[in-house]
Short mmCIF file of C-alpha atoms in Angstrom, two decimals:
data_model
loop_
_atom_site.label_atom_id
_atom_site.label_comp_id
_atom_site.label_asym_id
_atom_site.label_seq_id
_atom_site.Cartn_x
_atom_site.Cartn_y
_atom_site.Cartn_z
CA MET C 17 -45.44 70.67 -5.37
CA ALA C 18 -46.72 74.21 -5.48
CA GLU C 19 -45.41 74.78 -9.09
CA LYS C 20 -46.94 71.30 -10.24
CA ALA C 21 -50.28 72.08 -9.06
CA SER C 22 -50.60 75.30 -10.90
CA GLU C 23 -50.06 74.52 -14.67
CA SER C 24 -53.52 76.04 -15.57
CA SER C 25 -53.41 79.30 -17.28
CA ASN C 26 -55.11 81.35 -14.69
CA SER C 27 -52.75 80.52 -11.93
CA ILE C 28 -51.57 83.22 -9.61
CA SER C 29 -47.81 84.08 -9.05
CA LEU C 30 -46.72 84.88 -5.34
CA ASN C 31 -43.23 86.31 -4.78
CA THR C 32 -41.79 85.85 -1.30
CA VAL C 33 -39.42 88.05 0.56
CA ASP C 34 -36.56 85.60 -0.15
CA GLY C 35 -37.24 86.18 -4.06
CA LYS C 36 -38.89 82.77 -4.86
CA ILE C 37 -41.82 82.62 -7.16
CA PHE C 38 -44.74 80.33 -6.33
CA LYS C 39 -47.61 79.63 -9.00
CA VAL C 40 -50.84 78.47 -7.17
CA SER C 41 -54.25 77.86 -8.26
CA PRO C 42 -57.05 80.34 -7.40
CA THR C 43 -58.72 77.74 -5.33
CA ILE C 44 -55.59 77.66 -2.99
CA ALA C 45 -54.90 81.38 -3.36
CA ASN C 46 -58.30 82.21 -2.28
CA GLN C 47 -57.97 80.33 1.08
CA MET C 48 -55.55 83.02 1.95
CA GLN C 49 -57.79 85.90 2.71
CA THR C 50 -54.98 88.58 2.48
CA ILE C 51 -54.04 87.30 -1.07
CA GLN C 52 -57.60 87.19 -2.06
CA SER C 53 -58.31 90.86 -1.30
CA LEU C 54 -54.87 91.70 -3.17
CA ILE C 55 -56.13 89.61 -6.24
CA LYS C 56 -59.13 91.64 -6.32
CA ALA C 57 -57.10 94.97 -6.07
CA TYR C 58 -54.52 94.16 -8.61
CA ASP C 59 -54.59 92.96 -12.28
CA SER C 60 -54.62 89.20 -12.06
CA SER C 61 -51.60 88.88 -14.42
CA ARG C 62 -49.21 90.64 -11.90
CA VAL C 63 -46.91 88.89 -9.72
CA ILE C 64 -47.94 89.42 -5.95
CA SER C 65 -45.32 90.33 -3.67
CA LEU C 66 -45.42 89.23 -0.21
CA PRO C 67 -42.91 91.15 1.95
CA HIS C 68 -43.72 89.43 5.15
CA VAL C 69 -43.68 85.84 4.03
CA ASN C 70 -40.71 83.62 3.37
CA ALA C 71 -40.47 80.57 0.90
CA PHE C 72 -40.27 78.10 3.63
CA HIS C 73 -43.66 79.31 5.31
CA LEU C 74 -45.36 79.62 2.12
CA SER C 75 -44.59 76.13 0.93
CA LYS C 76 -45.88 74.97 4.32
CA ILE C 77 -49.11 76.76 3.99
CA ILE C 78 -49.69 75.44 0.14
CA GLU C 79 -48.54 72.11 1.48
CA TYR C 80 -51.33 72.30 4.03
CA LEU C 81 -54.11 73.56 1.84
CA GLU C 82 -53.40 70.94 -0.72
CA GLY C 83 -53.00 68.12 1.77
CA LYS C 84 -56.28 68.86 3.85
CA SER C 85 -58.35 68.07 0.99
CA ALA C 86 -58.39 64.39 1.78
CA THR C 87 -61.47 62.60 1.16
CA THR C 88 -62.16 61.55 4.76
CA VAL C 89 -62.44 63.19 8.16
CA SER C 90 -59.91 60.76 9.84
CA ALA C 91 -57.56 61.19 6.90
CA VAL C 92 -57.58 64.89 7.34
CA LYS C 93 -57.06 64.61 10.87
CA GLU C 94 -54.14 62.29 10.54
CA PHE C 95 -52.60 64.69 7.98
CA GLU C 96 -53.24 67.59 10.30
CA ALA C 97 -51.50 65.84 13.30
CA GLN C 98 -48.65 64.81 11.11
CA PHE C 99 -48.30 68.40 9.55
CA MET C 100 -48.12 69.84 13.15
CA LYS C 101 -45.63 67.40 14.31
CA ASP C 102 -43.12 67.90 11.53
CA LEU C 103 -42.82 71.45 12.67
CA SER C 104 -40.14 72.40 15.13
CA LEU C 105 -41.08 75.10 17.58
CA LYS C 106 -39.25 77.88 15.81
CA GLN C 107 -40.91 77.01 12.50
CA LEU C 108 -44.37 76.87 14.34
CA LYS C 109 -43.91 80.36 15.45
CA GLY C 110 -42.84 81.62 12.13
CA LEU C 111 -45.48 79.87 10.38
CA LEU C 112 -48.02 81.13 12.84
CA ILE C 113 -47.08 84.68 12.11
CA ALA C 114 -47.21 83.98 8.40
CA VAL C 115 -50.65 82.34 8.77
CA GLY C 116 -51.63 85.18 10.70
CA TYR C 117 -50.58 87.68 8.05
CA LEU C 118 -52.08 85.66 5.01
CA LYS C 119 -55.11 84.99 7.19
CA VAL C 120 -55.49 81.30 6.34
CA ASN C 121 -58.48 80.76 8.37
CA GLU C 122 -58.20 76.81 8.71
CA LEU C 123 -54.58 77.12 9.89
CA LEU C 124 -55.62 79.93 12.31
CA GLU C 125 -57.79 77.53 13.99
CA LEU C 126 -55.46 74.51 14.03
CA MET C 127 -52.07 76.16 14.95
CA PRO C 128 -53.52 78.35 17.86
CA LYS C 129 -55.10 75.17 19.15
CA THR C 130 -51.76 73.28 18.87
CA VAL C 131 -50.03 75.92 20.91
CA ALA C 132 -52.80 75.90 23.31
CA LYS C 133 -52.30 72.45 24.01
CA LEU C 134 -48.66 72.94 24.64
CA ILE C 135 -49.43 75.40 27.27
CA GLU C 136 -52.23 73.69 29.28
CA ASN C 137 -51.39 72.47 32.56
CA LYS C 138 -47.90 73.87 32.29
CA SER C 139 -46.05 75.83 34.93
CA VAL C 140 -44.86 79.30 34.39
CA GLU C 141 -41.34 78.07 34.59
CA PHE C 142 -41.62 75.49 32.02
CA LEU C 143 -43.49 77.68 29.61
CA ARG C 144 -40.54 80.09 29.81
CA LYS C 145 -37.92 77.32 29.16
CA PHE C 146 -40.14 75.64 26.48
CA PHE C 147 -40.77 78.75 24.46
CA GLY C 148 -37.36 80.25 25.11
CA ILE C 149 -38.78 83.35 26.81
CA VAL C 150 -36.58 85.52 29.17
CA ASN C 151 -38.27 86.34 32.48
CA ASP C 152 -38.34 90.20 32.27
CA PHE C 153 -40.06 91.03 35.31
CA THR C 154 -38.46 92.34 38.37
CA PRO C 155 -38.55 90.27 41.44
CA SER C 156 -40.99 92.39 43.33
CA GLU C 157 -43.18 92.45 40.04
CA GLU C 158 -43.11 88.84 39.83
CA ALA C 159 -43.84 88.36 43.38
CA LYS C 160 -46.74 90.63 43.25
CA ILE C 161 -48.30 88.86 40.27
CA ARG C 162 -47.71 85.44 41.93
CA GLU C 163 -49.59 86.66 45.04
CA GLU C 164 -52.58 87.93 42.86
CA ILE C 165 -53.15 84.54 41.02
CA ALA C 166 -51.66 82.15 43.70
CA TRP C 167 -54.77 79.99 43.11
CA ALA C 168 -53.59 79.28 39.56
CA PHE C 169 -50.19 77.88 40.59
CA ASP C 170 -51.25 74.55 41.72
CA GLY C 171 -51.68 71.41 40.02
CA VAL C 172 -49.57 71.93 37.06
CA ASP C 173 -47.96 69.04 35.01
CA GLU C 174 -44.44 67.89 36.39
CA ASP C 175 -41.98 69.80 34.05
CA MET P 25 -39.84 89.19 8.89
CA ALA P 26 -37.51 86.82 11.24
CA SER P 27 -35.93 83.96 9.38
CA PRO P 28 -36.99 80.52 10.85
CA SER P 29 -33.63 79.96 12.22
CA GLU P 30 -33.53 83.28 14.23
CA SER P 31 -34.00 82.50 17.95
CA SER P 32 -37.41 82.29 19.15
CA GLN P 33 -39.40 85.40 20.02
CA TRP P 34 -42.53 84.11 21.22
CA SER P 35 -42.95 86.88 23.82
CA THR P 36 -43.38 89.39 20.84
CA LEU P 37 -46.05 87.54 18.96
CA PRO P 38 -48.82 89.88 17.48
CA LYS P 39 -51.88 90.42 19.61
CA ASN P 40 -54.13 88.85 17.26
CA LEU P 41 -52.19 85.53 17.40
CA LEU P 42 -52.02 85.92 21.17
CA LYS P 43 -55.88 86.21 21.08
CA GLU P 44 -56.20 83.22 18.95
CA ILE P 45 -54.20 81.02 21.44
CA THR P 46 -55.60 82.26 24.58
CA ASN P 47 -59.08 81.93 23.40
CA ARG P 48 -58.35 78.34 23.15
CA LEU P 49 -57.41 78.09 26.82
CA PRO P 50 -60.58 76.93 28.43
CA LYS P 51 -59.49 77.03 31.86
CA PRO P 52 -59.09 80.29 33.89
CA CYS P 53 -55.85 78.91 35.55
CA ASP P 54 -54.03 78.42 32.27
CA TYR P 55 -54.97 81.95 31.13
CA VAL P 56 -53.61 83.63 34.02
CA ARG P 57 -50.52 81.46 34.26
CA PHE P 58 -49.96 82.53 30.55
CA GLY P 59 -49.94 86.09 31.68
CA ALA P 60 -47.29 85.56 34.26
CA VAL P 61 -44.65 84.18 31.67
CA CYS P 62 -43.29 87.54 30.56
CA LYS P 63 -44.26 91.37 30.38
CA GLY P 64 -45.39 91.12 26.86
CA TRP P 65 -47.90 88.19 27.56
CA HIS P 66 -48.76 89.92 30.99
CA SER P 67 -49.84 93.18 29.31
CA PHE P 68 -51.89 91.28 26.74
CA VAL P 69 -53.54 89.18 29.19
CA HIS P 70 -54.05 92.18 31.46
CA LYS P 71 -55.65 94.49 28.90
CA SER P 72 -58.08 91.69 27.62
CA TYR P 73 -58.75 90.32 31.05
CA LYS P 74 -61.94 92.20 31.68
CA GLN P 75 -63.48 91.19 28.21
CA LYS P 76 -62.12 87.59 28.76
CA HIS P 77 -63.69 87.53 32.17
CA LEU P 78 -66.81 88.66 30.96
CA LEU P 79 -66.84 86.15 28.24
CA HIS P 80 -65.96 83.41 30.81
CA VAL P 81 -68.72 84.39 33.01
CA HIS P 82 -71.34 84.85 30.26
CA GLN P 83 -70.53 82.09 27.87
CA ASN P 84 -69.65 79.44 30.48
CA ILE P 85 -72.02 77.33 32.42
CA PRO P 86 -71.95 77.40 36.14
CA LEU P 87 -69.32 75.42 38.16
CA LEU P 88 -70.16 73.87 41.23
CA LEU P 89 -68.12 74.58 44.25
CA PHE P 90 -66.72 71.49 46.00
CA PRO P 91 -65.52 70.53 49.30
CA THR P 92 -61.86 69.24 49.43
CA GLN P 93 -60.10 67.05 51.97
CA ASP P 94 -59.06 70.38 53.65
CA GLN P 95 -61.86 72.17 55.34
CA GLU P 96 -60.37 75.52 54.28
CA LEU P 97 -60.25 74.74 50.60
CA ARG P 98 -62.70 74.30 47.93
CA CYS P 99 -62.28 73.15 44.35
CA LEU P 100 -64.68 73.24 41.35
CA TYR P 101 -66.76 70.81 39.28
CA ASN P 102 -67.41 71.26 35.58
CA ILE P 103 -70.74 69.77 34.66
CA THR P 104 -70.08 69.69 30.92
CA GLN P 105 -66.79 67.64 31.24
CA GLY P 106 -68.03 65.70 34.32
CA MET P 107 -64.76 66.52 35.85
CA VAL P 108 -63.33 67.92 39.34
CA TYR P 109 -60.91 70.81 38.54
CA ASN P 110 -58.56 69.92 41.39
CA GLN P 111 -56.16 72.66 40.25
CA PHE P 112 -58.60 75.26 41.28
CA GLN P 113 -57.91 75.34 45.41
CA PHE P 114 -59.94 78.45 46.54
CA ASN P 115 -59.66 79.54 50.10
CA LEU P 116 -62.97 80.41 50.95
CA PRO P 117 -64.98 81.14 54.34
CA ASN P 118 -65.75 77.73 55.61
CA LYS P 119 -69.56 78.56 55.54
CA ARG P 120 -72.47 78.44 53.36
CA CYS P 121 -72.09 80.42 50.21
CA CYS P 122 -75.39 82.34 49.89
CA GLY P 123 -75.47 82.87 46.33
CA SER P 124 -73.22 83.59 43.07
CA SER P 125 -73.57 86.08 40.28
CA TYR P 126 -70.98 87.06 37.38
CA GLY P 127 -68.22 84.87 38.88
CA TRP P 128 -68.79 86.35 42.54
CA LEU P 129 -69.69 84.60 45.44
CA PHE P 130 -71.43 85.88 48.57
CA PHE P 131 -71.03 85.01 52.36
CA VAL P 132 -72.32 86.48 55.41
CA ASP P 133 -69.17 87.88 57.04
CA LYS P 134 -70.54 88.77 60.45
CA MET P 135 -74.01 89.21 62.08
CA ASN P 136 -75.15 90.97 65.25
CA LYS P 137 -78.53 91.69 66.76
CA SER P 138 -79.51 94.37 64.14
CA THR P 139 -77.20 94.16 61.31
CA LEU P 140 -75.80 91.78 58.89
CA ASP P 141 -72.50 92.24 56.98
CA LEU P 142 -71.99 90.70 53.45
CA ILE P 143 -68.69 89.94 51.84
CA LEU P 144 -68.32 89.38 48.18
CA ILE P 145 -65.53 87.52 46.85
CA ASN P 146 -64.29 86.85 43.22
CA PRO P 147 -61.99 83.88 43.53
CA PHE P 148 -61.10 84.16 39.70
CA LEU P 149 -59.56 87.56 40.48
CA GLY P 150 -57.55 86.49 43.46
CA HIS P 151 -57.68 86.88 47.23
CA SER P 152 -57.42 90.62 47.09
CA LYS P 153 -60.58 90.84 45.22
CA THR P 154 -63.27 91.25 47.71
CA ILE P 155 -65.96 93.85 48.10
CA LYS P 156 -67.63 94.96 51.46
CA LEU P 157 -70.91 96.35 51.23
CA PRO P 158 -72.58 98.53 54.01
CA PRO P 159 -74.50 96.36 56.61
CA ILE P 160 -77.94 95.20 55.87
CA LYS P 161 -80.44 96.40 58.70
CA PHE P 162 -81.76 93.17 60.18
CA CYS P 163 -84.51 92.55 62.52
CA TYR P 164 -83.73 90.01 64.96
CA GLU P 165 -86.27 87.30 64.23
CA HIS P 166 -85.83 84.14 66.28
CA ALA P 167 -82.41 84.21 65.28
CA VAL P 168 -80.21 81.17 66.08
CA ASP P 169 -76.56 82.25 66.22
CA ARG P 170 -75.04 79.44 64.38
CA MET P 171 -77.33 79.85 61.54
CA ASP P 172 -75.85 83.01 60.47
CA GLN P 173 -75.14 81.72 57.15
CA TYR P 174 -78.69 80.95 56.34
CA ARG P 175 -79.87 84.39 57.18
CA VAL P 176 -79.25 85.41 53.46
CA LEU P 177 -81.13 83.30 50.95
CA LYS P 178 -79.90 84.69 47.84
CA VAL P 179 -77.75 87.71 46.52
CA ILE P 180 -77.31 88.67 42.91
CA PHE P 181 -75.65 91.45 40.80
CA SER P 182 -77.27 93.38 37.94
CA LYS P 183 -73.73 93.73 36.38
CA ASP P 184 -70.35 92.45 37.00
CA PRO P 185 -68.71 94.86 39.44
CA ASN P 186 -65.26 93.99 38.10
CA VAL P 187 -66.40 95.39 34.71
CA PHE P 188 -68.92 98.11 35.88
CA PRO P 189 -67.41 99.02 39.23
CA ARG P 190 -69.41 102.31 39.25
CA ASP P 191 -72.69 101.00 37.75
CA TYR P 192 -73.68 97.82 39.44
CA GLU P 193 -76.75 97.12 41.75
CA VAL P 194 -77.17 94.46 44.39
CA VAL P 195 -80.33 92.71 45.70
CA ALA P 196 -80.44 90.37 48.47
CA LEU P 197 -83.36 88.17 49.88
CA TYR P 198 -82.61 88.05 53.61
CA GLY P 199 -84.14 87.24 56.94
CA MET P 200 -86.61 84.88 58.27
CA PHE P 201 -89.40 86.12 55.79
CA ALA P 202 -87.08 86.40 52.85
CA ARG P 203 -87.23 90.21 52.26
CA LEU P 204 -85.75 92.20 49.76
CA ALA P 205 -82.88 94.86 50.16
CA HIS P 206 -81.37 97.04 47.35
CA TYR P 207 -78.11 98.46 46.96
CA LYS P 208 -76.52 100.49 44.23
CA SER P 209 -72.77 101.15 44.01
CA GLY P 210 -71.57 104.08 45.63
CA ASP P 211 -74.49 104.48 48.08
CA LYS P 212 -74.00 104.64 51.79
CA PHE P 213 -76.99 102.42 52.69
CA TRP P 214 -79.33 99.71 51.63
CA SER P 215 -82.77 100.61 50.57
CA TYR P 216 -85.68 98.41 51.77
CA ALA P 217 -89.17 97.40 51.18
CA LYS P 218 -91.84 98.09 53.86
CA VAL P 219 -92.33 95.18 55.88
CA ILE P 220 -95.26 92.72 54.90
CA LYS P 221 -95.73 89.78 57.24
CA MET P 222 -95.04 86.46 55.46
CA GLU P 223 -93.82 87.82 52.31
CA ALA P 224 -91.30 85.05 52.04
CA LEU P 225 -89.94 85.83 48.48
CA SER P 226 -88.34 83.11 46.92
CA ASP P 227 -86.28 84.25 44.02
CA VAL P 228 -85.28 87.75 42.30
CA ILE P 229 -83.77 88.77 38.94
CA PHE P 230 -82.72 91.68 37.21
CA TYR P 231 -85.02 91.44 34.15
CA LYS P 232 -84.27 94.23 31.49
CA ASP P 233 -84.78 97.34 33.69
CA LEU P 234 -86.93 95.78 36.26
CA ILE P 235 -86.26 94.06 39.66
CA LEU P 236 -88.57 90.96 39.61
CA ALA P 237 -89.10 88.68 42.84
CA VAL P 238 -91.53 85.78 43.05
CA ASN P 239 -92.92 83.95 45.92
CA ARG P 240 -93.97 80.28 46.33
CA TYR P 241 -97.77 81.25 45.50
CA ASN P 242 -96.87 82.75 42.11
CA TRP P 243 -96.98 86.28 43.42
CA ILE P 244 -94.68 88.27 40.88
CA VAL P 245 -93.75 91.59 42.07
CA ASN P 246 -91.73 94.47 40.38
CA PHE P 247 -89.84 96.50 42.91
CA THR P 248 -89.16 100.06 42.01
CA LEU P 249 -86.96 102.66 43.94
CA GLU P 250 -88.95 105.44 45.13
CA PRO P 251 -87.94 108.79 46.99
CA LYS P 252 -89.19 108.58 50.85
CA ARG P 253 -92.05 111.25 51.47
CA ARG P 254 -90.51 111.82 54.92
CA ILE P 255 -86.83 111.44 55.61
CA GLN P 256 -86.70 110.85 59.24
CA SER P 257 -82.79 110.47 59.63
CA THR P 258 -79.75 110.96 57.56
CA ASN P 259 -78.58 107.66 58.82
CA CYS P 260 -80.50 105.62 56.14
CA SER P 261 -81.20 105.62 52.38
CA PRO P 262 -83.47 108.41 51.12
CA SER P 263 -85.32 105.78 48.97
CA TYR P 264 -87.42 102.80 49.48
CA LEU P 265 -88.61 99.78 47.46
CA LYS P 266 -92.23 100.03 46.25
CA ARG P 267 -93.96 96.71 45.34
CA ASN P 268 -96.04 96.79 42.03
CA THR P 269 -97.80 93.38 41.72
CA LEU P 270 -97.58 91.93 38.31
CA MET P 271 -99.27 88.65 39.00
CA LYS P 272 -101.48 88.10 42.02
CA GLN P 273 -100.85 85.35 44.31
CA LEU P 274 -102.84 82.13 44.58
CA PRO P 275 -104.84 81.34 47.64
CA ARG P 276 -102.41 80.15 50.42
CA LYS P 277 -103.23 76.47 50.46
CA LEU P 278 -100.81 73.68 50.47
CA ARG P 279 -101.71 72.69 46.85
CA ASN P 280 -100.92 76.10 45.65
CA CYS P 281 -97.49 76.32 47.29
CA ALA P 282 -94.59 75.42 45.25
CA GLY P 283 -91.52 73.91 46.86
CA ASN P 284 -89.75 77.03 45.57
CA ALA P 285 -90.25 79.17 42.51
CA TYR P 286 -87.53 80.67 40.21
CA LEU P 287 -87.53 83.47 37.52
CA VAL P 288 -85.16 82.94 34.84
CA GLU P 289 -84.34 85.04 31.55
CA ASN P 290 -83.63 82.67 28.58
CA SER P 291 -81.00 83.52 25.77
CA GLU P 292 -83.82 84.96 23.68
CA GLY P 293 -84.91 87.52 26.51
CA ASN P 294 -88.06 85.73 27.49
CA LEU P 295 -89.02 85.49 30.95
CA LEU P 296 -89.70 82.00 32.57
CA LEU P 297 -91.30 80.91 35.95
CA VAL P 298 -90.17 77.63 37.21
CA ARG P 299 -92.14 76.04 40.03
CA ARG P 300 -90.31 73.37 41.87
CA CYS P 301 -92.77 70.99 43.52
CA PHE P 302 -91.67 68.83 46.40
CA TRP P 303 -94.92 66.80 46.42
CA GLY P 304 -97.68 65.90 44.14
CA GLU P 305 -101.45 66.51 44.46
CA ASP P 306 -102.06 62.89 45.39
CA MET P 307 -99.45 62.88 48.13
CA ILE P 308 -101.02 65.99 49.70
CA ALA P 309 -104.40 64.10 49.84
CA SER P 310 -102.96 60.99 51.31
CA LYS P 311 -99.83 61.21 53.54
CA GLU P 312 -98.44 64.65 54.01
CA GLU P 313 -95.71 63.38 56.46
CA GLU P 314 -94.13 61.74 53.76
CA LEU P 315 -93.34 64.81 51.68
CA SER P 316 -89.72 64.40 50.86
CA SER P 317 -87.79 64.32 47.77
CA ILE P 318 -88.70 66.52 44.89
CA VAL P 319 -91.18 65.35 42.59
CA ASP P 320 -91.68 67.65 39.64
CA PHE P 321 -90.74 70.90 37.89
CA LYS P 322 -93.28 73.14 35.95
CA VAL P 323 -92.38 75.86 33.58
CA TYR P 324 -94.34 78.73 32.58
CA ARG P 325 -93.48 81.33 29.99
CA LEU P 326 -94.42 84.76 31.33
CA TYR P 327 -96.04 87.62 28.81
CA CYS P 328 -96.22 91.23 29.65
CA SER P 329 -99.71 92.73 28.94
CA SER P 330 -99.66 95.97 26.62
CA SER P 331 -99.90 98.15 29.72
CA GLY P 332 -96.81 96.64 31.17
CA LYS P 333 -98.58 96.24 34.45
CA GLU P 334 -99.60 92.82 34.55
CA LEU P 335 -98.15 89.36 33.70
CA ARG P 336 -99.85 86.29 32.05
CA LYS P 337 -98.31 82.84 32.42
CA GLU P 338 -98.73 80.01 29.88
CA ARG P 339 -97.47 76.41 30.64
CA THR P 340 -94.69 75.15 28.58
CA ARG P 341 -93.36 71.54 28.02
CA THR P 342 -90.14 72.32 26.26
CA LEU P 343 -87.26 74.88 26.75
CA ASN P 344 -86.81 75.05 22.99
CA GLY P 345 -83.48 73.33 23.20
CA LYS P 346 -82.12 75.27 26.20
CA THR P 347 -80.85 74.23 29.46
CA ILE P 348 -81.70 75.88 32.84
CA PHE P 349 -79.40 76.07 35.97
CA LEU P 350 -81.17 76.74 39.23
CA GLY P 351 -80.09 76.86 42.84
CA ASP P 352 -78.96 79.61 45.03
CA ASN P 353 -77.06 81.24 42.04
CA ASN P 354 -78.34 83.73 39.72
CA SER P 355 -80.73 81.77 37.48
CA ILE P 356 -79.03 80.85 34.24
CA SER P 357 -80.35 79.64 30.83
CA VAL P 358 -77.89 78.54 28.05
CA PRO P 359 -78.59 77.21 24.51
CA THR P 360 -77.47 73.60 24.48
CA SER P 361 -76.29 74.06 20.84
CA LYS P 362 -73.35 75.82 22.39
CA TYR P 363 -72.75 72.96 24.60
CA PRO P 364 -73.64 69.70 23.00
CA GLN P 365 -72.49 67.76 26.45
CA LEU P 366 -75.49 69.18 28.27
CA GLN P 367 -79.03 67.63 28.07
CA PRO P 368 -81.40 69.90 25.97
CA ASN P 369 -84.71 71.08 27.61
CA SER P 370 -83.43 70.13 30.94
CA ILE P 371 -83.25 71.77 34.29
CA TYR P 372 -79.89 71.30 36.34
CA TYR P 373 -80.68 71.85 39.81
CA ILE P 374 -79.04 71.85 43.13
CA ASP P 375 -80.45 71.63 46.81
CA TYR P 376 -83.05 74.25 47.88
CA TYR P 377 -81.33 75.92 50.75
CA TYR P 378 -84.03 75.67 53.29
CA VAL P 379 -84.20 71.91 53.00
CA VAL P 380 -80.65 71.60 53.77
CA TYR P 381 -81.12 73.88 56.67
CA ILE P 382 -83.86 72.21 58.36
CA ARG P 383 -82.47 68.82 57.69
CA ASN P 384 -78.89 70.05 58.58
CA TYR P 385 -77.15 68.12 56.13
CA GLN P 386 -73.47 68.37 57.09
CA PHE P 387 -71.99 67.65 53.55
CA GLY P 388 -74.66 69.73 51.91
CA SER P 389 -75.80 68.14 48.81
CA CYS P 390 -78.87 65.90 49.05
CA ASP P 391 -81.15 66.94 46.27
CA THR P 392 -79.12 67.72 42.86
CA GLY P 393 -80.02 66.39 39.64
CA ILE P 394 -81.37 66.85 36.07
CA PHE P 395 -84.93 67.05 35.13
CA ASN P 396 -85.97 66.64 31.50
CA LEU P 397 -88.83 68.74 30.96
CA GLU P 398 -90.15 66.88 27.62
CA ASN P 399 -90.21 63.35 29.14
CA GLY P 400 -90.40 64.14 32.82
CA ASN P 401 -87.34 61.86 33.72
CA PHE P 402 -84.80 62.63 36.13
CA ASP P 403 -81.15 62.15 35.93
CA LYS P 404 -77.90 62.64 38.09
CA HIS P 405 -75.07 65.13 37.18
CA TYR P 406 -72.88 64.43 40.22
CA VAL P 407 -73.07 61.88 42.86
CA PRO P 408 -71.34 62.98 46.01
CA ASN P 409 -68.60 60.54 47.02
CA PHE P 410 -67.57 60.88 50.70
#
């Protein structure tokens, strides 16, 4: 996939933290702002190391950047929906961090929107369970917060 | 970096990502619940709360406060989505809300023969967030006890007191003849303008550094705070409000009298005067007793003279793609480009309080709607369903 798309001579090599080398076209590379600025700073023939991104996340990002170039608006929407659906919650979080680091603008729009949709109308208990977050408030801290924002606790979805 | 198989650590997401996510939570209740999940998310929400709140208040169009089945509770109506937010259940005083500004609501707390107490509530900040201001000195003018809540026509802030707790100002239009009182945070007393009979101001705004007020005869005044020449007692403010007329009033004839008048600052910083007419000229000539529902809105752009001491008005028939919200709230103008669901060049209005008062409408709303300035058509934004 990534390797195939980058046969051209001016492709850019990216080395992930787990030692896998990806060759991508400048069009793809330039959609990752962090890499774009690294290309400018480095000699273009050099392999760019990405110490904060693993191969799985980079391959997903490339898959997205290639896939969203579909011709019609509805095809892009469908692709984006499927792309998000295929990710597990753990993958979503890891990918979100990678996307934040590489500054892939379109995914920085799509992914937080997807996470926000998961949060909307959900109870605090549901969110903790869903995202695997341990409640680290003391009982008195929690009681205080609940009192302050009591108005926000009504009308949530059934868990 | 954590491998994908490692257990989820959503609670430690970097701040920029938390920001991207929470920026996409349009409803404040989702946002504050997000902050109640764990310490990490709480400290993020808490730190950015002021900014977020400010954004919410400045970027969002007004929400209508709605009665619910329960007398004590009220919910919110979002005009852009045409939807009642039932998850907002605010426990508010069961009386008329005399104005809103920067997300704060104003109520007359109590009134006696010579003073009037205002209470300020910000429901978005929880029940603990209320501000009590010193009492307003109040001259007992044929007051009817049960009408306490109509003694204050409108109250507005210069800035959000939650964001600028030491640097906000308040002005209130109060009393039978709608006089102006001014209060600055930290002061012990309100300052007042000298009494003029039948002043009857209908709207006031903070415009740039000015306090501008208008009455129904096009009289526009800038109030400035001046030190009193003689201070008679330590039990009152050392300053008074001086009137500086910027536009003279029209002769007091029925045809010159607007049903109500509003001052609005649009998003480009221009000043607009909106006159709300309850009757047309032909109706004045024929049958005055049938003056009833609203007939027209006229909008004027106001220009300041080079000396800054006069205002000139020019009629306009477009709002340049903006939408205006008028009522007992702080008048608001928003660019429709940001809210495609809104009707451009239109005025969204709610009842003028005095009409409700004299007709004693139990359920409040009797004259709400949308007026399109370009084609003169009226539309509805909400039809009450009791």
